[in-house]
Short mmCIF file of C-alpha atoms in Angstrom, two decimals:
data_model
loop_
_atom_site.label_atom_id
_atom_site.label_comp_id
_atom_site.label_asym_id
_atom_site.label_seq_id
_atom_site.Cartn_x
_atom_site.Cartn_y
_atom_site.Cartn_z
CA MET Z 1500 0.00 0.00 0.00
CA LEU Z 1501 1.05 3.59 -0.65
CA PHE Z 1502 0.49 6.94 1.05
CA LEU Z 1503 0.50 10.45 -0.39
CA GLY Z 1504 1.70 13.43 1.62
CA ILE Z 1505 1.18 16.96 0.28
CA ASP Z 1506 2.97 20.05 1.56
CA VAL Z 1507 1.49 23.41 0.56
CA GLY Z 1508 4.12 26.01 1.36
CA THR Z 1509 4.74 29.69 0.75
CA GLN Z 1510 6.34 29.15 -2.65
CA GLY Z 1511 4.60 26.07 -3.99
CA ALA Z 1512 3.37 22.52 -3.44
CA ARG Z 1513 5.27 19.28 -2.99
CA GLY Z 1514 3.99 15.73 -3.02
CA ILE Z 1515 5.64 12.53 -1.86
CA VAL Z 1516 4.47 8.93 -2.19
CA CYS Z 1517 5.89 6.21 0.04
CA ASP Z 1518 4.98 2.76 1.29
CA GLU Z 1519 4.34 1.54 4.83
CA GLN Z 1520 8.09 1.12 5.42
CA GLY Z 1521 8.84 4.71 4.43
CA LYS Z 1522 10.37 3.85 1.06
CA VAL Z 1523 9.84 6.79 -1.30
CA PHE Z 1524 8.54 5.90 -4.76
CA ALA Z 1525 7.71 9.33 -6.16
CA GLN Z 1526 8.09 13.03 -5.53
CA GLY Z 1527 6.75 16.03 -7.38
CA THR Z 1528 6.84 19.80 -6.95
CA CYS Z 1529 5.19 22.80 -8.53
CA ASP Z 1530 5.91 26.47 -7.82
CA LEU Z 1531 3.14 29.02 -7.34
CA LEU Z 1532 2.59 31.51 -10.13
CA TRP Z 1533 2.52 34.45 -7.69
CA LEU Z 1534 3.98 34.54 -4.17
CA ASN Z 1535 1.97 37.60 -3.18
CA THR Z 1536 -1.16 38.91 -4.88
CA SER Z 1537 -1.47 41.93 -2.60
CA ARG Z 1538 -0.18 45.25 -3.92
CA LYS Z 1539 -0.12 46.87 -0.50
CA GLU Z 1540 3.15 47.09 1.40
CA GLU Z 1541 3.56 44.64 4.31
CA GLN Z 1542 0.44 42.71 3.27
CA TYR Z 1543 0.66 39.16 1.97
CA GLU Z 1544 -2.11 37.39 0.12
CA GLN Z 1545 -2.43 34.40 -2.19
CA ASP Z 1546 -5.18 33.11 -4.46
CA PRO Z 1547 -6.38 29.67 -3.24
CA ALA Z 1548 -6.91 28.66 -6.86
CA MET Z 1549 -3.12 28.85 -7.26
CA TRP Z 1550 -2.68 26.46 -4.32
CA TRP Z 1551 -4.96 23.92 -5.90
CA GLU Z 1552 -3.36 24.19 -9.33
CA ALA Z 1553 0.10 23.69 -7.80
CA VAL Z 1554 -1.15 20.70 -5.80
CA ARG Z 1555 -2.74 19.15 -8.91
CA LEU Z 1556 0.46 19.48 -10.94
CA ALA Z 1557 2.64 18.16 -8.10
CA ILE Z 1558 0.37 15.12 -7.74
CA LYS Z 1559 0.40 14.46 -11.48
CA LYS Z 1560 4.20 14.47 -11.45
CA CYS Z 1561 4.10 11.95 -8.61
CA MET Z 1562 1.64 9.73 -10.49
CA ASP Z 1563 3.78 9.80 -13.65
CA THR Z 1564 6.79 8.67 -11.63
CA LEU Z 1565 4.75 5.94 -9.93
CA TRP Z 1566 3.80 4.46 -13.28
CA GLN Z 1567 7.44 4.59 -14.39
CA ARG Z 1568 8.46 2.65 -11.29
CA GLY Z 1569 5.86 -0.04 -11.82
CA ARG Z 1570 3.43 1.13 -9.14
CA LYS Z 1571 -0.12 2.38 -9.58
CA PRO Z 1572 -2.10 5.34 -8.16
CA LEU Z 1573 -4.79 2.81 -7.24
CA GLU Z 1574 -2.43 1.59 -4.50
CA ILE Z 1575 -2.65 4.92 -2.63
CA ARG Z 1576 -4.61 4.21 0.53
CA ALA Z 1577 -4.62 7.65 2.19
CA VAL Z 1578 -3.77 11.31 1.56
CA THR Z 1579 -2.83 14.02 4.06
CA VAL Z 1580 -2.17 17.73 3.51
CA ASP Z 1581 -0.29 20.39 5.48
CA GLY Z 1582 -0.29 24.17 5.10
CA THR Z 1583 1.24 27.31 6.54
CA SER Z 1584 0.24 28.18 10.11
CA GLY Z 1585 -2.13 31.12 10.54
CA THR Z 1586 -3.23 31.41 6.90
CA VAL Z 1587 -7.01 31.81 6.44
CA VAL Z 1588 -9.53 32.33 3.65
CA PRO Z 1589 -13.32 32.93 3.85
CA LEU Z 1590 -15.61 30.85 1.64
CA ASP Z 1591 -19.22 31.46 0.62
CA GLU Z 1592 -22.10 28.99 0.80
CA LYS Z 1593 -20.96 27.45 -2.49
CA LYS Z 1594 -17.47 26.96 -1.02
CA ARG Z 1595 -15.89 29.60 -3.24
CA PRO Z 1596 -13.22 31.99 -1.87
CA LEU Z 1597 -14.68 35.43 -1.15
CA ARG Z 1598 -11.22 37.05 -1.29
CA ASP Z 1599 -7.60 36.03 -1.53
CA ALA Z 1600 -6.20 34.32 1.56
CA LEU Z 1601 -4.51 36.30 4.32
CA MET Z 1602 -1.13 34.61 4.70
CA TYR Z 1603 0.67 33.60 7.86
CA ASN Z 1604 3.18 36.47 7.50
CA ASP Z 1605 0.54 39.15 6.90
CA MET Z 1606 0.67 41.47 9.92
CA ARG Z 1607 -2.19 43.87 9.09
CA ALA Z 1608 -4.27 42.63 12.03
CA ALA Z 1609 -2.02 44.11 14.73
CA ASP Z 1610 -4.85 46.22 16.21
CA GLN Z 1611 -7.17 43.22 16.24
CA ALA Z 1612 -4.48 41.16 18.01
CA VAL Z 1613 -4.31 43.79 20.77
CA LYS Z 1614 -8.10 43.73 21.09
CA ILE Z 1615 -8.14 39.93 21.32
CA HIS Z 1616 -5.33 39.99 23.87
CA GLU Z 1617 -7.47 42.26 26.08
CA HIS Z 1618 -10.22 39.60 26.17
CA ALA Z 1619 -8.14 36.42 26.03
CA GLY Z 1620 -6.16 36.49 29.27
CA GLU Z 1621 -7.66 33.26 30.61
CA LEU Z 1622 -7.17 31.36 27.35
CA GLU Z 1623 -3.64 32.70 26.84
CA LYS Z 1624 -2.67 31.68 30.37
CA LYS Z 1625 -4.18 28.23 29.91
CA MET Z 1626 -2.53 27.60 26.52
CA GLY Z 1627 0.77 29.34 27.18
CA TYR Z 1628 0.84 31.74 24.24
CA VAL Z 1629 0.01 35.37 23.45
CA PHE Z 1630 -2.13 36.34 20.45
CA ASN Z 1631 -0.26 38.36 17.85
CA ALA Z 1632 -0.94 39.56 14.33
CA SER Z 1633 0.47 36.39 12.75
CA PHE Z 1634 -2.30 34.30 14.35
CA ALA Z 1635 -5.40 33.40 12.35
CA LEU Z 1636 -7.98 34.76 14.81
CA PRO Z 1637 -6.86 38.42 14.51
CA LYS Z 1638 -7.06 38.05 10.71
CA ILE Z 1639 -10.62 36.72 11.01
CA LEU Z 1640 -11.56 39.66 13.22
CA TRP Z 1641 -9.89 42.02 10.73
CA ILE Z 1642 -12.10 40.67 7.95
CA LYS Z 1643 -15.17 41.19 10.13
CA GLU Z 1644 -14.23 44.77 10.96
CA GLN Z 1645 -12.60 45.95 7.75
CA GLU Z 1646 -14.48 43.92 5.12
CA PRO Z 1647 -17.99 43.43 6.58
CA GLN Z 1648 -19.44 42.71 3.14
CA VAL Z 1649 -17.08 39.70 2.89
CA TYR Z 1650 -17.71 38.56 6.45
CA LYS Z 1651 -21.51 38.61 6.01
CA LYS Z 1652 -21.24 36.21 3.06
CA THR Z 1653 -18.80 33.87 4.85
CA LYS Z 1654 -20.12 30.34 5.37
CA TYR Z 1655 -16.75 28.66 6.09
CA MET Z 1656 -13.56 30.18 7.51
CA VAL Z 1657 -10.85 27.74 6.47
CA HIS Z 1658 -7.11 27.35 6.83
CA GLN Z 1659 -4.81 26.66 3.90
CA SER Z 1660 -4.75 22.87 4.25
CA ASP Z 1661 -8.52 22.80 4.95
CA TYR Z 1662 -9.15 24.33 1.54
CA ILE Z 1663 -7.12 21.64 -0.23
CA VAL Z 1664 -8.83 18.93 1.83
CA GLY Z 1665 -12.13 20.40 0.71
CA ARG Z 1666 -11.10 20.15 -2.93
CA PHE Z 1667 -10.30 16.48 -2.34
CA THR Z 1668 -13.39 15.51 -0.34
CA GLY Z 1669 -16.03 18.22 -0.67
CA GLU Z 1670 -15.81 18.69 3.13
CA TYR Z 1671 -14.70 22.21 4.08
CA GLY Z 1672 -15.96 22.34 7.65
CA VAL Z 1673 -13.26 20.30 9.39
CA THR Z 1674 -9.76 21.22 10.55
CA ASP Z 1675 -7.07 19.73 12.77
CA TYR Z 1676 -5.63 20.53 16.20
CA SER Z 1677 -2.58 22.40 14.95
CA ASN Z 1678 -4.33 24.66 12.44
CA ALA Z 1679 -7.08 25.44 14.97
CA LEU Z 1680 -4.57 26.58 17.59
CA LYS Z 1681 -3.96 30.05 16.08
CA SER Z 1682 -7.67 30.46 15.43
CA GLY Z 1683 -8.22 30.40 19.20
CA PHE Z 1684 -9.35 26.81 19.75
CA ASP Z 1685 -9.12 25.75 23.41
CA MET Z 1686 -6.89 22.69 23.04
CA LYS Z 1687 -7.20 21.70 26.69
CA GLU Z 1688 -10.98 21.49 26.68
CA GLU Z 1689 -11.20 20.81 22.92
CA VAL Z 1690 -13.88 23.45 22.37
CA TRP Z 1691 -14.17 26.82 20.68
CA PRO Z 1692 -13.95 29.25 23.63
CA ASN Z 1693 -16.31 31.97 24.84
CA LEU Z 1694 -13.74 34.39 23.43
CA LEU Z 1695 -15.52 34.11 20.08
CA ASP Z 1696 -18.72 35.43 21.67
CA LEU Z 1697 -16.88 38.31 23.34
CA LEU Z 1698 -15.51 39.27 19.93
CA GLU Z 1699 -18.99 38.87 18.38
CA LEU Z 1700 -17.71 36.31 15.89
CA ASP Z 1701 -20.13 33.83 14.35
CA ARG Z 1702 -19.35 30.38 15.74
CA ARG Z 1703 -21.03 28.74 12.74
CA ILE Z 1704 -18.21 29.70 10.37
CA PHE Z 1705 -15.57 28.00 12.52
CA PRO Z 1706 -14.76 24.36 11.63
CA SER Z 1707 -15.07 21.18 13.64
CA VAL Z 1708 -11.70 20.18 15.06
CA ILE Z 1709 -10.21 16.67 15.04
CA PRO Z 1710 -6.75 15.18 15.72
CA PRO Z 1711 -4.19 15.10 12.89
CA GLY Z 1712 -4.35 11.73 11.18
CA GLN Z 1713 -8.08 11.18 11.73
CA VAL Z 1714 -10.03 10.34 8.57
CA ILE Z 1715 -12.16 13.18 7.20
CA GLY Z 1716 -13.65 11.36 4.23
CA ASN Z 1717 -13.09 9.61 0.92
CA VAL Z 1718 -11.82 11.34 -2.19
CA THR Z 1719 -14.59 12.44 -4.52
CA LYS Z 1720 -15.41 10.57 -7.70
CA GLU Z 1721 -13.93 13.45 -9.74
CA ILE Z 1722 -10.64 13.35 -7.83
CA ALA Z 1723 -10.39 9.57 -8.15
CA GLU Z 1724 -10.87 9.82 -11.90
CA GLU Z 1725 -8.46 12.73 -12.37
CA PHE Z 1726 -5.53 11.14 -10.56
CA GLY Z 1727 -6.31 7.44 -10.91
CA PHE Z 1728 -7.00 6.92 -7.19
CA SER Z 1729 -9.27 4.24 -5.83
CA SER Z 1730 -12.65 5.56 -4.72
CA ASP Z 1731 -11.83 3.93 -1.37
CA ALA Z 1732 -8.81 6.23 -0.82
CA VAL Z 1733 -9.31 8.42 2.22
CA VAL Z 1734 -8.17 11.89 3.17
CA ALA Z 1735 -7.01 12.31 6.76
CA ALA Z 1736 -6.57 15.50 8.75
CA GLY Z 1737 -3.14 17.00 8.32
CA ALA Z 1738 -1.43 19.75 10.30
CA THR Z 1739 0.69 22.87 9.96
CA ASP Z 1740 4.02 22.64 8.13
CA GLY Z 1741 6.22 22.89 11.23
CA TYR Z 1742 4.16 20.24 13.01
CA VAL Z 1743 4.52 17.63 10.27
CA SER Z 1744 8.17 18.50 9.67
CA ALA Z 1745 8.85 17.48 13.27
CA ILE Z 1746 6.86 14.27 12.76
CA SER Z 1747 9.02 13.44 9.74
CA THR Z 1748 12.09 13.18 12.00
CA GLY Z 1749 10.42 10.51 14.15
CA ALA Z 1750 10.04 12.81 17.18
CA VAL Z 1751 6.59 11.62 18.26
CA LYS Z 1752 7.11 9.97 21.68
CA ARG Z 1753 7.56 11.61 25.07
CA GLY Z 1754 11.07 12.96 25.47
CA ASP Z 1755 11.77 13.03 21.70
CA TRP Z 1756 13.12 16.28 20.28
CA ALA Z 1757 13.43 17.51 16.71
CA SER Z 1758 15.80 20.33 15.76
CA ILE Z 1759 15.18 21.48 12.21
CA ILE Z 1760 17.72 23.97 10.89
CA GLY Z 1761 17.08 25.25 7.42
CA THR Z 1762 16.72 28.94 6.65
CA THR Z 1763 15.66 29.32 10.28
CA MET Z 1764 15.69 27.02 13.31
CA VAL Z 1765 12.66 25.16 14.66
CA LEU Z 1766 12.69 23.09 17.87
CA LYS Z 1767 9.83 20.73 18.75
CA GLY Z 1768 9.72 18.24 21.61
CA VAL Z 1769 7.10 15.86 23.00
CA THR Z 1770 5.97 16.41 26.60
CA GLU Z 1771 3.34 14.73 28.75
CA GLU Z 1772 2.01 18.00 30.13
CA LEU Z 1773 1.24 21.28 28.40
CA LEU Z 1774 4.21 23.51 29.24
CA ARG Z 1775 4.07 27.29 29.45
CA ASP Z 1776 6.78 29.77 28.54
CA ALA Z 1777 6.64 32.89 30.74
CA GLY Z 1778 8.72 34.71 28.13
CA GLY Z 1779 6.15 34.03 25.41
CA SER Z 1780 8.53 32.65 22.77
CA SER Z 1781 7.26 29.05 22.83
CA TYR Z 1782 3.91 27.27 22.80
CA SER Z 1783 2.48 23.77 22.58
CA HIS Z 1784 0.62 21.90 19.88
CA LYS Z 1785 -1.40 18.80 20.72
CA LEU Z 1786 -0.54 15.37 19.33
CA PRO Z 1787 -3.16 12.73 18.48
CA SER Z 1788 -1.97 10.73 21.51
CA GLY Z 1789 -2.95 13.55 23.86
CA ASP Z 1790 0.70 14.43 24.54
CA TRP Z 1791 1.98 17.89 23.64
CA MET Z 1792 4.52 19.18 21.13
CA PHE Z 1793 6.35 22.08 22.75
CA GLY Z 1794 8.76 24.44 21.03
CA GLY Z 1795 9.28 27.48 18.89
CA ALA Z 1796 10.77 28.93 15.74
CA SER Z 1797 13.80 31.24 15.67
CA ASN Z 1798 14.91 33.90 13.20
CA ILE Z 1799 18.43 32.48 13.32
CA GLY Z 1800 19.51 29.60 11.10
CA GLY Z 1801 21.34 28.51 7.99
CA ARG Z 1802 20.45 31.71 6.19
CA CYS Z 1803 23.41 33.39 7.93
CA LEU Z 1804 25.80 31.49 5.64
CA ASN Z 1805 23.98 32.82 2.58
CA ASP Z 1806 24.32 36.35 3.94
CA PHE Z 1807 28.12 36.21 3.59
CA PHE Z 1808 29.00 33.34 1.25
CA GLY Z 1809 27.83 32.03 -2.08
CA LYS Z 1810 26.39 28.52 -2.24
CA GLU Z 1811 29.16 27.55 -4.64
CA GLU Z 1812 31.66 28.09 -1.78
CA PHE Z 1813 29.95 25.81 0.75
CA GLU Z 1814 31.48 22.49 -0.28
CA THR Z 1815 35.05 23.82 -0.32
CA ARG Z 1816 34.71 25.69 2.96
CA ASN Z 1817 33.01 22.74 4.67
CA ARG Z 1818 36.10 20.62 4.01
CA ARG Z 1819 38.29 23.07 5.95
CA VAL Z 1820 36.00 23.75 8.91
CA MET Z 1821 37.63 21.19 11.21
CA GLU Z 1822 41.01 22.90 10.68
CA VAL Z 1823 39.89 26.19 12.27
CA ILE Z 1824 37.52 25.19 15.08
CA PRO Z 1825 37.03 26.15 17.77
CA THR Z 1826 37.35 29.65 16.34
CA LYS Z 1827 37.01 31.42 19.73
CA VAL Z 1828 34.74 33.90 17.91
CA ILE Z 1829 31.41 34.57 19.63
CA CYS Z 1830 28.47 35.71 17.56
CA TYR Z 1831 24.70 35.63 17.27
CA PRO Z 1832 24.25 35.62 13.48
CA LEU Z 1833 20.74 37.01 13.10
CA HIS Z 1834 19.39 37.82 9.67
CA GLY Z 1835 17.68 41.18 9.89
CA ILE Z 1836 16.33 42.74 13.07
CA GLY Z 1837 14.40 40.96 15.83
CA GLU Z 1838 14.30 37.53 17.46
CA ARG Z 1839 11.25 35.42 18.38
CA PHE Z 1840 12.74 32.26 19.96
CA PRO Z 1841 14.10 31.33 22.46
CA PHE Z 1842 13.57 34.93 23.54
CA LEU Z 1843 11.40 37.76 22.28
CA ASP Z 1844 13.29 40.91 21.35
CA GLN Z 1845 11.98 42.95 18.43
CA LYS Z 1846 15.14 45.08 18.40
CA ALA Z 1847 17.70 42.26 18.54
CA ARG Z 1848 20.56 42.56 16.07
CA ALA Z 1849 23.42 40.30 15.07
CA PHE Z 1850 26.80 40.80 16.67
CA VAL Z 1851 30.31 39.37 16.31
CA LEU Z 1852 33.18 39.47 18.81
CA GLY Z 1853 36.49 38.19 17.50
CA ASP Z 1854 38.65 38.25 14.40
CA ILE Z 1855 36.79 37.10 11.28
CA SER Z 1856 39.17 38.61 8.74
CA ASP Z 1857 39.92 35.08 7.51
CA PRO Z 1858 36.83 34.03 5.50
CA GLN Z 1859 37.28 30.40 6.57
CA VAL Z 1860 37.20 31.40 10.24
CA HIS Z 1861 34.15 33.57 9.57
CA TYR Z 1862 32.37 30.66 7.89
CA ALA Z 1863 33.06 28.30 10.79
CA ALA Z 1864 32.19 30.97 13.38
CA LEU Z 1865 28.73 31.36 11.84
CA MET Z 1866 28.20 27.62 12.22
CA GLU Z 1867 29.29 27.85 15.85
CA GLY Z 1868 26.98 30.81 16.42
CA VAL Z 1869 23.95 28.85 15.22
CA ALA Z 1870 25.02 25.90 17.39
CA PHE Z 1871 25.23 28.18 20.45
CA ALA Z 1872 21.75 29.52 19.66
CA GLU Z 1873 20.51 25.92 19.40
CA ARG Z 1874 21.93 25.13 22.84
CA LEU Z 1875 20.38 28.32 24.22
CA ALA Z 1876 17.02 27.15 22.88
CA PHE Z 1877 17.32 23.68 24.40
CA GLU Z 1878 18.32 25.11 27.76
CA HIS Z 1879 15.28 27.38 27.60
CA MET Z 1880 13.07 24.36 26.93
CA GLN Z 1881 14.48 22.70 30.06
CA LYS Z 1882 13.85 25.84 32.13
CA CYS Z 1883 10.23 25.66 30.98
CA GLY Z 1884 10.04 22.15 32.42
CA ALA Z 1885 10.86 19.98 29.40
CA CYS Z 1886 13.06 16.91 29.61
CA VAL Z 1887 15.75 16.83 26.91
CA GLY Z 1888 17.65 13.55 26.56
CA LYS Z 1889 20.97 12.68 24.94
CA GLU Z 1890 19.56 12.07 21.45
CA ILE Z 1891 18.23 14.77 19.13
CA TYR Z 1892 16.56 14.07 15.79
CA THR Z 1893 17.62 16.69 13.29
CA ALA Z 1894 16.74 17.73 9.75
CA GLY Z 1895 17.05 20.70 7.40
CA GLY Z 1896 19.73 22.06 5.11
CA ALA Z 1897 22.27 22.33 7.94
CA CYS Z 1898 22.41 18.51 7.97
CA ASN Z 1899 24.04 18.56 4.54
CA SER Z 1900 27.30 19.55 6.25
CA LEU Z 1901 28.91 16.77 8.29
CA GLU Z 1902 31.22 19.36 9.81
CA TRP Z 1903 28.32 21.47 11.02
CA LEU Z 1904 26.69 18.38 12.52
CA LYS Z 1905 29.91 17.68 14.45
CA ILE Z 1906 30.01 21.25 15.75
CA ARG Z 1907 26.39 21.10 16.87
CA ALA Z 1908 26.79 17.69 18.52
CA SER Z 1909 29.84 18.97 20.41
CA VAL Z 1910 28.22 22.23 21.53
CA LEU Z 1911 25.11 20.38 22.68
CA ASP Z 1912 27.08 17.38 23.96
CA LYS Z 1913 24.36 15.22 22.46
CA MET Z 1914 24.00 12.63 19.72
CA LEU Z 1915 22.38 13.87 16.51
CA LYS Z 1916 20.34 11.45 14.39
CA VAL Z 1917 19.66 12.43 10.78
CA PRO Z 1918 16.63 10.76 9.13
CA GLU Z 1919 16.79 9.32 5.62
CA ASN Z 1920 13.74 11.24 4.38
CA THR Z 1921 12.39 14.37 6.03
CA GLY Z 1922 10.23 17.37 5.32
CA ALA Z 1923 6.63 18.41 5.65
CA ALA Z 1924 5.36 16.17 2.82
CA MET Z 1925 7.03 13.13 4.41
CA GLY Z 1926 5.45 14.01 7.75
CA CYS Z 1927 2.08 14.11 6.02
CA ALA Z 1928 2.68 10.68 4.50
CA ILE Z 1929 3.43 9.31 7.98
CA LEU Z 1930 0.19 10.84 9.28
CA ALA Z 1931 -1.67 9.30 6.33
CA SER Z 1932 -0.31 5.85 7.19
CA SER Z 1933 -1.37 6.27 10.82
CA ALA Z 1934 -4.93 6.77 9.58
CA SER Z 1935 -5.18 3.68 7.42
CA CYS Z 1936 -2.38 1.23 8.16
CA TYR Z 1937 -0.95 1.57 11.65
CA HIS Z 1938 -2.55 1.71 15.06
CA ASP Z 1939 -1.28 5.20 15.85
CA LEU Z 1940 1.27 7.85 14.91
CA SER Z 1941 3.99 6.36 17.11
CA GLU Z 1942 3.75 2.99 15.39
CA ALA Z 1943 3.70 4.63 11.96
CA ALA Z 1944 6.84 6.65 12.69
CA GLU Z 1945 8.61 3.59 14.09
CA HIS Z 1946 8.11 1.72 10.83
CA MET Z 1947 8.53 4.59 8.37
CA VAL Z 1948 11.42 6.68 9.72
CA SER Z 1949 14.96 5.40 9.22
CA TYR Z 1950 18.24 7.20 9.91
CA ARG Z 1951 21.09 7.73 7.47
CA ASN Z 1952 23.58 9.16 9.93
CA THR Z 1953 24.33 9.36 13.65
CA ILE Z 1954 26.76 12.02 14.84
CA GLU Z 1955 28.57 11.77 18.18
CA PRO Z 1956 30.12 14.79 19.96
CA VAL Z 1957 33.82 15.31 19.16
CA HIS Z 1958 35.54 14.64 22.49
CA ARG Z 1959 38.27 17.29 22.12
CA LEU Z 1960 35.69 20.00 21.42
CA VAL Z 1961 33.06 19.39 24.12
CA ALA Z 1962 34.85 21.08 27.07
CA VAL Z 1963 36.15 23.97 24.95
CA TYR Z 1964 32.72 24.67 23.52
CA ASP Z 1965 31.15 24.46 26.96
CA GLU Z 1966 33.45 27.25 28.17
CA LEU Z 1967 32.84 29.34 25.04
CA TYR Z 1968 29.10 28.90 25.32
CA CYS Z 1969 29.10 30.10 28.92
CA ARG Z 1970 30.90 33.27 27.76
CA ALA Z 1971 28.46 33.64 24.88
CA PHE Z 1972 25.48 33.29 27.21
CA GLU Z 1973 26.66 36.20 29.33
CA LEU Z 1974 27.15 38.33 26.23
CA TYR Z 1975 23.66 37.43 24.98
CA LYS Z 1976 22.17 38.53 28.30
CA GLU Z 1977 23.94 41.89 28.03
CA ARG Z 1978 22.63 42.57 24.51
CA TYR Z 1979 19.17 41.03 24.34
CA GLN Z 1980 15.87 41.19 26.22
CA PHE Z 1981 15.89 37.71 27.70
CA GLY Z 1982 12.94 38.19 30.05
CA ASP Z 1983 12.43 34.96 31.97
CA ILE Z 1984 14.78 32.84 29.85
#
């Protein structure tokens, strides 16, 4: 049997097809025609029709590859979709978009976020987060207040992945735990809160909420015919992109942690209890098991290398990294202004202390700086009450450098395990298998996630990096608003 995972991201759609052992048989991608349809500065919108067209083309590429490899679309048992967190679009009674979607990075609803915050103290305290303009609920309130003619016609308020699920099944009134979080869903009680009434929002436009991986319905006859699926193929609830990316690493059991370093850094760990971050930089999603996925997303990450070096240099410079470390340089290599995890400081800026006149030293120092930030984040998780063991599952572009993995393992003094196949689409495929093949998500991940590399700390570096990190920590405290970190 086969499973199809679909990732709908900011720039396009990606599909992946794998079997119950995690073996990948096909992949397909398609870029969006326009990344932003809004012409207003600092506003970000996309046409949902573009999402669907990109998804269709990505799936067709997957199906073509399946046929070439001797497999058939009829073998696909289940489909799951993820989308960006906080993206919403209103639909009318005929399930047509009433306007372009407000994207996760659209911050126009800042005033509405303040208004919600004034009414949401109890919910924020219970859930351990603070509403801000990136959340979906402020965007929904913005539509009500600024576009009343749109709001009055709204029958369904859906998230990005909900819209694609609707195109597959005809069901637009269901969402999952992780997408519902930023729309204000009370994850502890599993109800839409009284906050909606205080804001005079119509409860009827908000979707039913189910766990990721739970079956929503079968594909429609039209979808089965278009892609060659069996009419018995089901669509299961997906999640947000960060949520399923963590799942793709195998971090689904209590005590498991995923560190995903691509352009930015995302940490997610599984805890028994819902943890709260007094500093406001972290929050918890809910897993199908009832456990919680605690963590946050930083503005620091692999992008810092691109800020100073061309991609064509990476391979050559990677080979010489071990010759110059530890560099003794201390830095926090932020891209742009502001940090959101593991501390909130809107005015935070990058800094460097030490001699980086040698480009090779500079290159390695940036790697060390990200590793120090990663350790800072893990220590913050522990201060919030999380248990972090000796093994970390890791993914993202930073894993393409063995040298960087060794630096990180040594700074953390932990073993890093690199999965064979990762990414949001793979996480969706794992969720799909949990809906139709395995007993639960934990069993699905156990069978479908394998590891291509395990990195141990470099003994000679551990003590040196520990001393350097302690110095770095004091410098961070001097420069940044740590709050309760």
